[in-house]
Amino acid sequence: MAIFKGAGVAIVTPFKEDLSVDYEQLEKLIDYQIDNGTDSIIICGTTGESSTMSHEEHIEVIRACASYVNKRVPVVAGTGSNCTDEAIYLTKEAQKAGADAALVVTPYYNKATQKGLAEYYKTIAASVDIPLIMYNVPGRTGCNIAPATAAQIVKEADNVVAMKEASGNISQVAELMNRTNGDIDLYSGNDDQIVPIMSLGGLGVISVLSNVVPKETHDICAKYLAGDVKGSLELQMKYLDLCKALFCEVNPIPVKKAVQLMGMCNGLVRRPLTEMEDENAVKLAAEMKKLGIIA
């Protein structure tokens, strides 16, 4: 059974003025997502700025999210690392904290061979009981999970059940689905490729866009799953320019600004990220106004 079908939001982590986590605001964001049809909350991912968190803070944010969501939708915790032992620790702690699944990015900076990637995922999987989603985002990590490697991993590790695919390489995704014979749950990691990924057997998206238009992102997936491919595609195209605006600077800078423009956080990011350039912020606001998201 899939962890979720539809749109999972890679939710931002709101901060107070002193850059500590604003848990009260996080609860409001979670409610906003669930009230608007979001199918899963992905906490402490790239968009959640987990790379700037201490281990203790990372685990506490997962715990707070899982507790507040209270099984209304599945909670998926980001727990990957470029150190296998650290990834094991975070994944174990995420399970204890109440996460329903873990999103495990490939090792970054030190990278890994394909053999190393297989060992990394199988070792982490063996340490926990919750399902794992492999996260393939070579543009950030410099490391790509080859389709043959992914197929080997899902065959040999029962609880590695899914892939968040953000390589942008549709041909590679097609090969992945062919090699796994449908034995892997596929999620788009790119908001501008939801429909193409679903056409290859994907179940939905792990989305940045959902922070801004949760109902509409859910509907892109729901329409496709219901057989309304035309309706799904129309929504995908409607929000294509917004997707571009949300990635005109490194994620999560623009989406944090978008959520601020919606009056739902102060937009602060932790260093080394900086606030959005004024010129780009104006373009983002204009696109949001055009779509009626803000006045």
PDB file of C-alpha atoms in Angstrom:
ATOM      1  CA  MET A   1       0.000   0.000   0.000  1.00  0.00           C
ATOM      2  CA  ALA A   2       1.374   3.412  -0.981  1.00  0.00           C
ATOM      3  CA  ILE A   3       2.450   5.853   1.731  1.00  0.00           C
ATOM      4  CA  PHE A   4       0.187   8.387   0.032  1.00  0.00           C
ATOM      5  CA  LYS A   5      -1.342   9.197  -3.333  1.00  0.00           C
ATOM      6  CA  GLY A   6      -1.616  12.772  -4.538  1.00  0.00           C
ATOM      7  CA  ALA A   7       0.251  15.863  -3.377  1.00  0.00           C
ATOM      8  CA  GLY A   8       2.581  15.817  -0.408  1.00  0.00           C
ATOM      9  CA  VAL A   9       3.813  19.239   0.636  1.00  0.00           C
ATOM     10  CA  ALA A  10       7.515  19.757   1.287  1.00  0.00           C
ATOM     11  CA  ILE A  11       6.537  22.190   3.984  1.00  0.00           C
ATOM     12  CA  VAL A  12       8.561  25.263   4.914  1.00  0.00           C
ATOM     13  CA  THR A  13       9.799  25.669   8.471  1.00  0.00           C
ATOM     14  CA  PRO A  14       8.720  29.077   9.837  1.00  0.00           C
ATOM     15  CA  PHE A  15      11.194  30.884  12.073  1.00  0.00           C
ATOM     16  CA  LYS A  16      10.845  33.562  14.703  1.00  0.00           C
ATOM     17  CA  GLU A  17      12.861  36.792  14.532  1.00  0.00           C
ATOM     18  CA  ASP A  18      15.685  35.088  16.435  1.00  0.00           C
ATOM     19  CA  LEU A  19      15.585  32.264  13.827  1.00  0.00           C
ATOM     20  CA  SER A  20      14.330  29.668  16.293  1.00  0.00           C
ATOM     21  CA  VAL A  21      11.526  27.443  14.997  1.00  0.00           C
ATOM     22  CA  ASP A  22       8.091  29.023  15.259  1.00  0.00           C
ATOM     23  CA  TYR A  23       6.071  25.974  16.273  1.00  0.00           C
ATOM     24  CA  GLU A  24       2.816  27.895  16.625  1.00  0.00           C
ATOM     25  CA  GLN A  25       3.069  29.115  13.044  1.00  0.00           C
ATOM     26  CA  LEU A  26       4.091  25.644  11.854  1.00  0.00           C
ATOM     27  CA  GLU A  27       0.826  24.289  13.278  1.00  0.00           C
ATOM     28  CA  LYS A  28      -1.118  26.937  11.345  1.00  0.00           C
ATOM     29  CA  LEU A  29       0.674  25.985   8.138  1.00  0.00           C
ATOM     30  CA  ILE A  30      -0.079  22.305   8.742  1.00  0.00           C
ATOM     31  CA  ASP A  31      -3.775  23.051   9.276  1.00  0.00           C
ATOM     32  CA  TYR A  32      -3.861  25.183   6.129  1.00  0.00           C
ATOM     33  CA  GLN A  33      -2.384  22.316   4.127  1.00  0.00           C
ATOM     34  CA  ILE A  34      -4.682  19.623   5.493  1.00  0.00           C
ATOM     35  CA  ASP A  35      -7.769  21.851   5.216  1.00  0.00           C
ATOM     36  CA  ASN A  36      -6.957  22.362   1.534  1.00  0.00           C
ATOM     37  CA  GLY A  37      -6.593  18.709   0.630  1.00  0.00           C
ATOM     38  CA  THR A  38      -2.859  18.080   0.907  1.00  0.00           C
ATOM     39  CA  ASP A  39      -2.340  14.324   1.074  1.00  0.00           C
ATOM     40  CA  SER A  40       0.872  14.179   3.125  1.00  0.00           C
ATOM     41  CA  ILE A  41       3.165  16.467   5.119  1.00  0.00           C
ATOM     42  CA  ILE A  42       6.867  16.140   4.310  1.00  0.00           C
ATOM     43  CA  ILE A  43       8.744  17.683   7.234  1.00  0.00           C
ATOM     44  CA  CYS A  44      12.431  18.593   7.462  1.00  0.00           C
ATOM     45  CA  GLY A  45      13.156  18.270   3.781  1.00  0.00           C
ATOM     46  CA  THR A  46      15.241  20.641   1.680  1.00  0.00           C
ATOM     47  CA  THR A  47      12.361  23.128   1.664  1.00  0.00           C
ATOM     48  CA  GLY A  48      12.189  22.853   5.452  1.00  0.00           C
ATOM     49  CA  GLU A  49      15.845  23.936   5.769  1.00  0.00           C
ATOM     50  CA  SER A  50      16.814  20.769   7.622  1.00  0.00           C
ATOM     51  CA  SER A  51      20.450  21.242   6.628  1.00  0.00           C
ATOM     52  CA  THR A  52      20.616  24.200   9.036  1.00  0.00           C
ATOM     53  CA  MET A  53      19.178  22.263  11.994  1.00  0.00           C
ATOM     54  CA  SER A  54      21.017  20.487  14.785  1.00  0.00           C
ATOM     55  CA  HIS A  55      20.130  16.821  15.245  1.00  0.00           C
ATOM     56  CA  GLU A  56      18.135  17.658  18.363  1.00  0.00           C
ATOM     57  CA  GLU A  57      16.184  20.400  16.614  1.00  0.00           C
ATOM     58  CA  HIS A  58      15.616  18.236  13.532  1.00  0.00           C
ATOM     59  CA  ILE A  59      14.104  15.464  15.641  1.00  0.00           C
ATOM     60  CA  GLU A  60      12.019  17.871  17.716  1.00  0.00           C
ATOM     61  CA  VAL A  61      10.501  19.438  14.589  1.00  0.00           C
ATOM     62  CA  ILE A  62       9.578  15.960  13.316  1.00  0.00           C
ATOM     63  CA  ARG A  63       8.085  15.063  16.699  1.00  0.00           C
ATOM     64  CA  ALA A  64       6.087  18.290  16.877  1.00  0.00           C
ATOM     65  CA  CYS A  65       4.752  17.810  13.349  1.00  0.00           C
ATOM     66  CA  ALA A  66       3.785  14.163  13.832  1.00  0.00           C
ATOM     67  CA  SER A  67       2.100  14.950  17.133  1.00  0.00           C
ATOM     68  CA  TYR A  68       0.106  17.857  15.740  1.00  0.00           C
ATOM     69  CA  VAL A  69      -0.897  16.098  12.524  1.00  0.00           C
ATOM     70  CA  ASN A  70      -2.092  13.222  14.723  1.00  0.00           C
ATOM     71  CA  LYS A  71      -2.556  10.770  11.826  1.00  0.00           C
ATOM     72  CA  ARG A  72      -4.820  13.081   9.830  1.00  0.00           C
ATOM     73  CA  VAL A  73      -2.462  12.516   6.893  1.00  0.00           C
ATOM     74  CA  PRO A  74       0.845  10.618   6.656  1.00  0.00           C
ATOM     75  CA  VAL A  75       3.939  12.441   7.904  1.00  0.00           C
ATOM     76  CA  VAL A  76       7.149  11.808   5.969  1.00  0.00           C
ATOM     77  CA  ALA A  77      10.391  12.942   7.612  1.00  0.00           C
ATOM     78  CA  GLY A  78      13.534  13.933   5.762  1.00  0.00           C
ATOM     79  CA  THR A  79      16.393  11.921   7.273  1.00  0.00           C
ATOM     80  CA  GLY A  80      19.086  11.511   4.612  1.00  0.00           C
ATOM     81  CA  SER A  81      22.723  12.453   5.067  1.00  0.00           C
ATOM     82  CA  ASN A  82      26.157  12.110   3.482  1.00  0.00           C
ATOM     83  CA  CYS A  83      27.062   9.949   6.497  1.00  0.00           C
ATOM     84  CA  THR A  84      25.266   6.613   6.640  1.00  0.00           C
ATOM     85  CA  ASP A  85      25.469   6.395  10.436  1.00  0.00           C
ATOM     86  CA  GLU A  86      23.916   9.843  10.740  1.00  0.00           C
ATOM     87  CA  ALA A  87      21.128   8.882   8.341  1.00  0.00           C
ATOM     88  CA  ILE A  88      20.468   5.727  10.374  1.00  0.00           C
ATOM     89  CA  TYR A  89      20.320   7.754  13.585  1.00  0.00           C
ATOM     90  CA  LEU A  90      17.942  10.356  12.148  1.00  0.00           C
ATOM     91  CA  THR A  91      15.702   7.719  10.567  1.00  0.00           C
ATOM     92  CA  LYS A  92      15.487   5.730  13.808  1.00  0.00           C
ATOM     93  CA  GLU A  93      14.668   8.883  15.735  1.00  0.00           C
ATOM     94  CA  ALA A  94      12.074   9.913  13.150  1.00  0.00           C
ATOM     95  CA  GLN A  95      10.341   6.561  13.616  1.00  0.00           C
ATOM     96  CA  LYS A  96      10.360   7.044  17.403  1.00  0.00           C
ATOM     97  CA  ALA A  97       9.011  10.568  16.921  1.00  0.00           C
ATOM     98  CA  GLY A  98       5.976   9.249  15.063  1.00  0.00           C
ATOM     99  CA  ALA A  99       6.857   9.701  11.394  1.00  0.00           C
ATOM    100  CA  ASP A 100       4.981   7.357   9.078  1.00  0.00           C
ATOM    101  CA  ALA A 101       7.821   7.186   6.560  1.00  0.00           C
ATOM    102  CA  ALA A 102      11.225   8.679   5.821  1.00  0.00           C
ATOM    103  CA  LEU A 103      12.485  10.580   2.776  1.00  0.00           C
ATOM    104  CA  VAL A 104      16.156   9.704   2.365  1.00  0.00           C
ATOM    105  CA  VAL A 105      18.248  11.806   0.001  1.00  0.00           C
ATOM    106  CA  THR A 106      21.335  10.368  -1.685  1.00  0.00           C
ATOM    107  CA  PRO A 107      24.686  11.189  -0.053  1.00  0.00           C
ATOM    108  CA  TYR A 108      25.828  14.656  -1.099  1.00  0.00           C
ATOM    109  CA  TYR A 109      29.308  16.147  -1.543  1.00  0.00           C
ATOM    110  CA  ASN A 110      31.156  12.868  -0.952  1.00  0.00           C
ATOM    111  CA  LYS A 111      28.646  11.236  -3.359  1.00  0.00           C
ATOM    112  CA  ALA A 112      28.799   7.432  -3.729  1.00  0.00           C
ATOM    113  CA  THR A 113      29.258   4.752  -6.355  1.00  0.00           C
ATOM    114  CA  GLN A 114      26.168   2.796  -7.421  1.00  0.00           C
ATOM    115  CA  LYS A 115      27.342  -0.005  -5.132  1.00  0.00           C
ATOM    116  CA  GLY A 116      27.688   2.508  -2.321  1.00  0.00           C
ATOM    117  CA  LEU A 117      24.192   3.825  -2.931  1.00  0.00           C
ATOM    118  CA  ALA A 118      22.738   0.320  -2.751  1.00  0.00           C
ATOM    119  CA  GLU A 119      24.528  -0.324   0.543  1.00  0.00           C
ATOM    120  CA  TYR A 120      23.472   3.079   1.911  1.00  0.00           C
ATOM    121  CA  TYR A 121      19.766   2.516   1.326  1.00  0.00           C
ATOM    122  CA  LYS A 122      19.729  -1.156   2.323  1.00  0.00           C
ATOM    123  CA  THR A 123      21.606  -0.433   5.560  1.00  0.00           C
ATOM    124  CA  ILE A 124      19.269   2.390   6.542  1.00  0.00           C
ATOM    125  CA  ALA A 125      16.221   0.309   5.644  1.00  0.00           C
ATOM    126  CA  ALA A 126      17.410  -2.571   7.822  1.00  0.00           C
ATOM    127  CA  SER A 127      17.597  -0.263  10.853  1.00  0.00           C
ATOM    128  CA  VAL A 128      13.901   0.740  10.912  1.00  0.00           C
ATOM    129  CA  ASP A 129      10.407  -0.611  10.318  1.00  0.00           C
ATOM    130  CA  ILE A 130       8.908   2.399   8.554  1.00  0.00           C
ATOM    131  CA  PRO A 131       8.924   2.653   4.735  1.00  0.00           C
ATOM    132  CA  LEU A 132      11.604   4.687   2.976  1.00  0.00           C
ATOM    133  CA  ILE A 133      11.388   6.937  -0.066  1.00  0.00           C
ATOM    134  CA  MET A 134      14.621   7.312  -2.001  1.00  0.00           C
ATOM    135  CA  TYR A 135      15.228  10.916  -3.050  1.00  0.00           C
ATOM    136  CA  ASN A 136      17.076  11.389  -6.318  1.00  0.00           C
ATOM    137  CA  VAL A 137      18.100  15.015  -6.876  1.00  0.00           C
ATOM    138  CA  PRO A 138      21.478  15.035  -8.633  1.00  0.00           C
ATOM    139  CA  GLY A 139      21.318  18.790  -9.257  1.00  0.00           C
ATOM    140  CA  ARG A 140      21.762  19.315  -5.508  1.00  0.00           C
ATOM    141  CA  THR A 141      23.773  16.271  -4.486  1.00  0.00           C
ATOM    142  CA  GLY A 142      25.974  15.517  -7.497  1.00  0.00           C
ATOM    143  CA  CYS A 143      24.834  11.915  -7.170  1.00  0.00           C
ATOM    144  CA  ASN A 144      22.353  10.018  -9.360  1.00  0.00           C
ATOM    145  CA  ILE A 145      20.551   6.765  -8.592  1.00  0.00           C
ATOM    146  CA  ALA A 146      20.693   4.720 -11.793  1.00  0.00           C
ATOM    147  CA  PRO A 147      17.475   2.848 -12.645  1.00  0.00           C
ATOM    148  CA  ALA A 148      19.243  -0.525 -12.359  1.00  0.00           C
ATOM    149  CA  THR A 149      20.453   0.418  -8.870  1.00  0.00           C
ATOM    150  CA  ALA A 150      17.004   1.555  -7.758  1.00  0.00           C
ATOM    151  CA  ALA A 151      15.511  -1.683  -9.051  1.00  0.00           C
ATOM    152  CA  GLN A 152      18.088  -3.683  -7.105  1.00  0.00           C
ATOM    153  CA  ILE A 153      17.405  -1.740  -3.904  1.00  0.00           C
ATOM    154  CA  VAL A 154      13.618  -2.176  -3.974  1.00  0.00           C
ATOM    155  CA  LYS A 155      14.061  -5.870  -4.729  1.00  0.00           C
ATOM    156  CA  GLU A 156      16.457  -6.468  -1.822  1.00  0.00           C
ATOM    157  CA  ALA A 157      15.019  -4.085   0.814  1.00  0.00           C
ATOM    158  CA  ASP A 158      11.316  -4.657   1.456  1.00  0.00           C
ATOM    159  CA  ASN A 159      10.699  -1.306   3.135  1.00  0.00           C
ATOM    160  CA  VAL A 160      12.337   0.812   0.425  1.00  0.00           C
ATOM    161  CA  VAL A 161       9.103   1.338  -1.440  1.00  0.00           C
ATOM    162  CA  ALA A 162       9.254   4.616  -3.327  1.00  0.00           C
ATOM    163  CA  MET A 163      11.287   7.199  -5.210  1.00  0.00           C
ATOM    164  CA  LYS A 164      11.058  10.953  -5.269  1.00  0.00           C
ATOM    165  CA  GLU A 165      12.449  11.667  -8.721  1.00  0.00           C
ATOM    166  CA  ALA A 166      13.883  15.143  -9.256  1.00  0.00           C
ATOM    167  CA  SER A 167      16.508  14.423 -11.877  1.00  0.00           C
ATOM    168  CA  GLY A 168      14.363  16.031 -14.563  1.00  0.00           C
ATOM    169  CA  ASN A 169      15.347  13.153 -16.858  1.00  0.00           C
ATOM    170  CA  ILE A 170      12.082  11.693 -18.137  1.00  0.00           C
ATOM    171  CA  SER A 171      13.889   8.982 -20.091  1.00  0.00           C
ATOM    172  CA  GLN A 172      15.571   7.816 -16.895  1.00  0.00           C
ATOM    173  CA  VAL A 173      12.218   7.768 -15.102  1.00  0.00           C
ATOM    174  CA  ALA A 174      10.737   5.632 -17.881  1.00  0.00           C
ATOM    175  CA  GLU A 175      13.622   3.185 -17.556  1.00  0.00           C
ATOM    176  CA  LEU A 176      13.151   3.094 -13.781  1.00  0.00           C
ATOM    177  CA  MET A 177       9.488   2.149 -14.111  1.00  0.00           C
ATOM    178  CA  ASN A 178      10.297  -0.432 -16.761  1.00  0.00           C
ATOM    179  CA  ARG A 179      13.017  -2.075 -14.677  1.00  0.00           C
ATOM    180  CA  THR A 180      10.916  -2.176 -11.498  1.00  0.00           C
ATOM    181  CA  ASN A 181       7.785  -3.529 -13.221  1.00  0.00           C
ATOM    182  CA  GLY A 182       5.621  -1.199 -11.168  1.00  0.00           C
ATOM    183  CA  ASP A 183       7.092  -2.407  -7.853  1.00  0.00           C
ATOM    184  CA  ILE A 184       8.083   1.124  -6.855  1.00  0.00           C
ATOM    185  CA  ASP A 185       5.847   4.046  -5.904  1.00  0.00           C
ATOM    186  CA  LEU A 186       6.950   7.057  -7.914  1.00  0.00           C
ATOM    187  CA  TYR A 187       6.571  10.701  -6.910  1.00  0.00           C
ATOM    188  CA  SER A 188       7.585  13.688  -8.971  1.00  0.00           C
ATOM    189  CA  GLY A 189      10.157  15.867  -7.257  1.00  0.00           C
ATOM    190  CA  ASN A 190       9.595  18.680  -9.751  1.00  0.00           C
ATOM    191  CA  ASP A 191       6.363  20.656  -9.729  1.00  0.00           C
ATOM    192  CA  ASP A 192       6.570  21.350 -13.454  1.00  0.00           C
ATOM    193  CA  GLN A 193       6.665  17.603 -14.231  1.00  0.00           C
ATOM    194  CA  ILE A 194       3.748  16.236 -12.229  1.00  0.00           C
ATOM    195  CA  VAL A 195       1.670  15.158 -15.237  1.00  0.00           C
ATOM    196  CA  PRO A 196       4.623  13.700 -17.199  1.00  0.00           C
ATOM    197  CA  ILE A 197       5.713  11.671 -14.166  1.00  0.00           C
ATOM    198  CA  MET A 198       2.172  10.452 -13.504  1.00  0.00           C
ATOM    199  CA  SER A 199       1.873   9.401 -17.143  1.00  0.00           C
ATOM    200  CA  LEU A 200       4.729   6.964 -16.442  1.00  0.00           C
ATOM    201  CA  GLY A 201       2.938   5.487 -13.441  1.00  0.00           C
ATOM    202  CA  GLY A 202       3.617   8.086 -10.772  1.00  0.00           C
ATOM    203  CA  LEU A 203       1.285   8.430  -7.792  1.00  0.00           C
ATOM    204  CA  GLY A 204       1.723  12.163  -7.291  1.00  0.00           C
ATOM    205  CA  VAL A 205       4.230  14.761  -6.210  1.00  0.00           C
ATOM    206  CA  ILE A 206       6.336  15.842  -3.257  1.00  0.00           C
ATOM    207  CA  SER A 207       5.774  19.500  -3.831  1.00  0.00           C
ATOM    208  CA  VAL A 208       7.112  22.974  -3.161  1.00  0.00           C
ATOM    209  CA  LEU A 209       4.179  24.480  -5.076  1.00  0.00           C
ATOM    210  CA  SER A 210       1.761  23.005  -2.511  1.00  0.00           C
ATOM    211  CA  ASN A 211       2.990  25.539   0.047  1.00  0.00           C
ATOM    212  CA  VAL A 212       1.312  28.223  -2.067  1.00  0.00           C
ATOM    213  CA  VAL A 213      -1.603  26.493  -3.816  1.00  0.00           C
ATOM    214  CA  PRO A 214      -2.270  23.275  -1.877  1.00  0.00           C
ATOM    215  CA  LYS A 215      -5.772  22.601  -3.204  1.00  0.00           C
ATOM    216  CA  GLU A 216      -4.755  23.125  -6.808  1.00  0.00           C
ATOM    217  CA  THR A 217      -1.651  20.940  -6.505  1.00  0.00           C
ATOM    218  CA  HIS A 218      -3.766  18.221  -4.909  1.00  0.00           C
ATOM    219  CA  ASP A 219      -6.266  18.603  -7.754  1.00  0.00           C
ATOM    220  CA  ILE A 220      -3.598  18.168 -10.450  1.00  0.00           C
ATOM    221  CA  CYS A 221      -2.915  14.741  -8.974  1.00  0.00           C
ATOM    222  CA  ALA A 222      -6.493  13.844  -8.064  1.00  0.00           C
ATOM    223  CA  LYS A 223      -7.778  14.645 -11.532  1.00  0.00           C
ATOM    224  CA  TYR A 224      -5.087  12.526 -13.153  1.00  0.00           C
ATOM    225  CA  LEU A 225      -5.735   9.601 -10.810  1.00  0.00           C
ATOM    226  CA  ALA A 226      -9.470   9.875 -11.555  1.00  0.00           C
ATOM    227  CA  GLY A 227      -8.813   9.680 -15.297  1.00  0.00           C
ATOM    228  CA  ASP A 228      -9.301  13.372 -16.056  1.00  0.00           C
ATOM    229  CA  VAL A 229      -5.962  13.790 -17.801  1.00  0.00           C
ATOM    230  CA  LYS A 230      -7.078  16.905 -19.678  1.00  0.00           C
ATOM    231  CA  GLY A 231      -8.197  18.638 -16.483  1.00  0.00           C
ATOM    232  CA  SER A 232      -4.990  17.669 -14.750  1.00  0.00           C
ATOM    233  CA  LEU A 233      -2.896  19.005 -17.608  1.00  0.00           C
ATOM    234  CA  GLU A 234      -4.810  22.276 -17.706  1.00  0.00           C
ATOM    235  CA  LEU A 235      -4.028  22.890 -14.050  1.00  0.00           C
ATOM    236  CA  GLN A 236      -0.383  21.893 -14.555  1.00  0.00           C
ATOM    237  CA  MET A 237      -0.093  24.464 -17.344  1.00  0.00           C
ATOM    238  CA  LYS A 238      -1.947  27.153 -15.363  1.00  0.00           C
ATOM    239  CA  TYR A 239       0.663  27.066 -12.617  1.00  0.00           C
ATOM    240  CA  LEU A 240       3.736  26.527 -14.788  1.00  0.00           C
ATOM    241  CA  ASP A 241       4.888  30.157 -14.584  1.00  0.00           C
ATOM    242  CA  LEU A 242       4.397  30.130 -10.829  1.00  0.00           C
ATOM    243  CA  CYS A 243       6.562  27.008 -10.635  1.00  0.00           C
ATOM    244  CA  LYS A 244       9.269  28.882 -12.522  1.00  0.00           C
ATOM    245  CA  ALA A 245       8.985  31.860 -10.188  1.00  0.00           C
ATOM    246  CA  LEU A 246       9.290  29.597  -7.158  1.00  0.00           C
ATOM    247  CA  PHE A 247      12.625  28.334  -8.448  1.00  0.00           C
ATOM    248  CA  CYS A 248      14.126  31.551  -9.831  1.00  0.00           C
ATOM    249  CA  GLU A 249      16.448  31.484  -6.815  1.00  0.00           C
ATOM    250  CA  VAL A 250      17.594  28.493  -4.816  1.00  0.00           C
ATOM    251  CA  ASN A 251      14.790  26.686  -2.969  1.00  0.00           C
ATOM    252  CA  PRO A 252      13.387  27.534  -0.409  1.00  0.00           C
ATOM    253  CA  ILE A 253      14.145  31.256  -0.763  1.00  0.00           C
ATOM    254  CA  PRO A 254      11.292  32.049  -3.204  1.00  0.00           C
ATOM    255  CA  VAL A 255       8.673  29.811  -1.563  1.00  0.00           C
ATOM    256  CA  LYS A 256       9.453  31.297   1.838  1.00  0.00           C
ATOM    257  CA  LYS A 257       8.853  34.720   0.273  1.00  0.00           C
ATOM    258  CA  ALA A 258       5.607  33.495  -1.295  1.00  0.00           C
ATOM    259  CA  VAL A 259       4.317  32.220   2.039  1.00  0.00           C
ATOM    260  CA  GLN A 260       5.266  35.574   3.559  1.00  0.00           C
ATOM    261  CA  LEU A 261       3.317  37.398   0.837  1.00  0.00           C
ATOM    262  CA  MET A 262       0.334  35.242   1.799  1.00  0.00           C
ATOM    263  CA  GLY A 263       0.690  36.499   5.388  1.00  0.00           C
ATOM    264  CA  MET A 264       1.545  33.072   6.775  1.00  0.00           C
ATOM    265  CA  CYS A 265       5.171  33.544   7.915  1.00  0.00           C
ATOM    266  CA  ASN A 266       7.796  36.279   8.106  1.00  0.00           C
ATOM    267  CA  GLY A 267       9.861  34.830   5.259  1.00  0.00           C
ATOM    268  CA  LEU A 268      13.091  34.572   7.239  1.00  0.00           C
ATOM    269  CA  VAL A 269      15.633  31.973   6.114  1.00  0.00           C
ATOM    270  CA  ARG A 270      18.725  30.728   7.881  1.00  0.00           C
ATOM    271  CA  ARG A 271      22.172  31.440   6.536  1.00  0.00           C
ATOM    272  CA  PRO A 272      23.816  30.656   4.192  1.00  0.00           C
ATOM    273  CA  LEU A 273      20.485  31.385   2.481  1.00  0.00           C
ATOM    274  CA  THR A 274      19.549  35.037   2.159  1.00  0.00           C
ATOM    275  CA  GLU A 275      16.270  36.827   1.543  1.00  0.00           C
ATOM    276  CA  MET A 276      15.017  37.042  -2.024  1.00  0.00           C
ATOM    277  CA  GLU A 277      16.432  39.664  -4.372  1.00  0.00           C
ATOM    278  CA  ASP A 278      14.012  42.570  -4.754  1.00  0.00           C
ATOM    279  CA  GLU A 279      13.711  42.205  -8.532  1.00  0.00           C
ATOM    280  CA  ASN A 280      12.797  38.526  -8.251  1.00  0.00           C
ATOM    281  CA  ALA A 281      10.403  39.191  -5.366  1.00  0.00           C
ATOM    282  CA  VAL A 282       8.505  41.688  -7.511  1.00  0.00           C
ATOM    283  CA  LYS A 283       8.155  39.127 -10.310  1.00  0.00           C
ATOM    284  CA  LEU A 284       6.986  36.450  -7.870  1.00  0.00           C
ATOM    285  CA  ALA A 285       4.389  38.795  -6.365  1.00  0.00           C
ATOM    286  CA  ALA A 286       3.158  39.751  -9.832  1.00  0.00           C
ATOM    287  CA  GLU A 287       2.640  36.103 -10.768  1.00  0.00           C
ATOM    288  CA  MET A 288       0.802  35.435  -7.508  1.00  0.00           C
ATOM    289  CA  LYS A 289      -1.443  38.453  -8.108  1.00  0.00           C
ATOM    290  CA  LYS A 290      -2.170  37.327 -11.668  1.00  0.00           C
ATOM    291  CA  LEU A 291      -3.390  33.994 -10.300  1.00  0.00           C
ATOM    292  CA  GLY A 292      -5.428  35.628  -7.548  1.00  0.00           C
ATOM    293  CA  ILE A 293      -3.374  34.106  -4.743  1.00  0.00           C
ATOM    294  CA  ILE A 294      -2.708  37.539  -3.231  1.00  0.00           C
ATOM    295  CA  ALA A 295      -4.468  40.852  -3.747  1.00  0.00           C
TER     296      ALA A 295
END
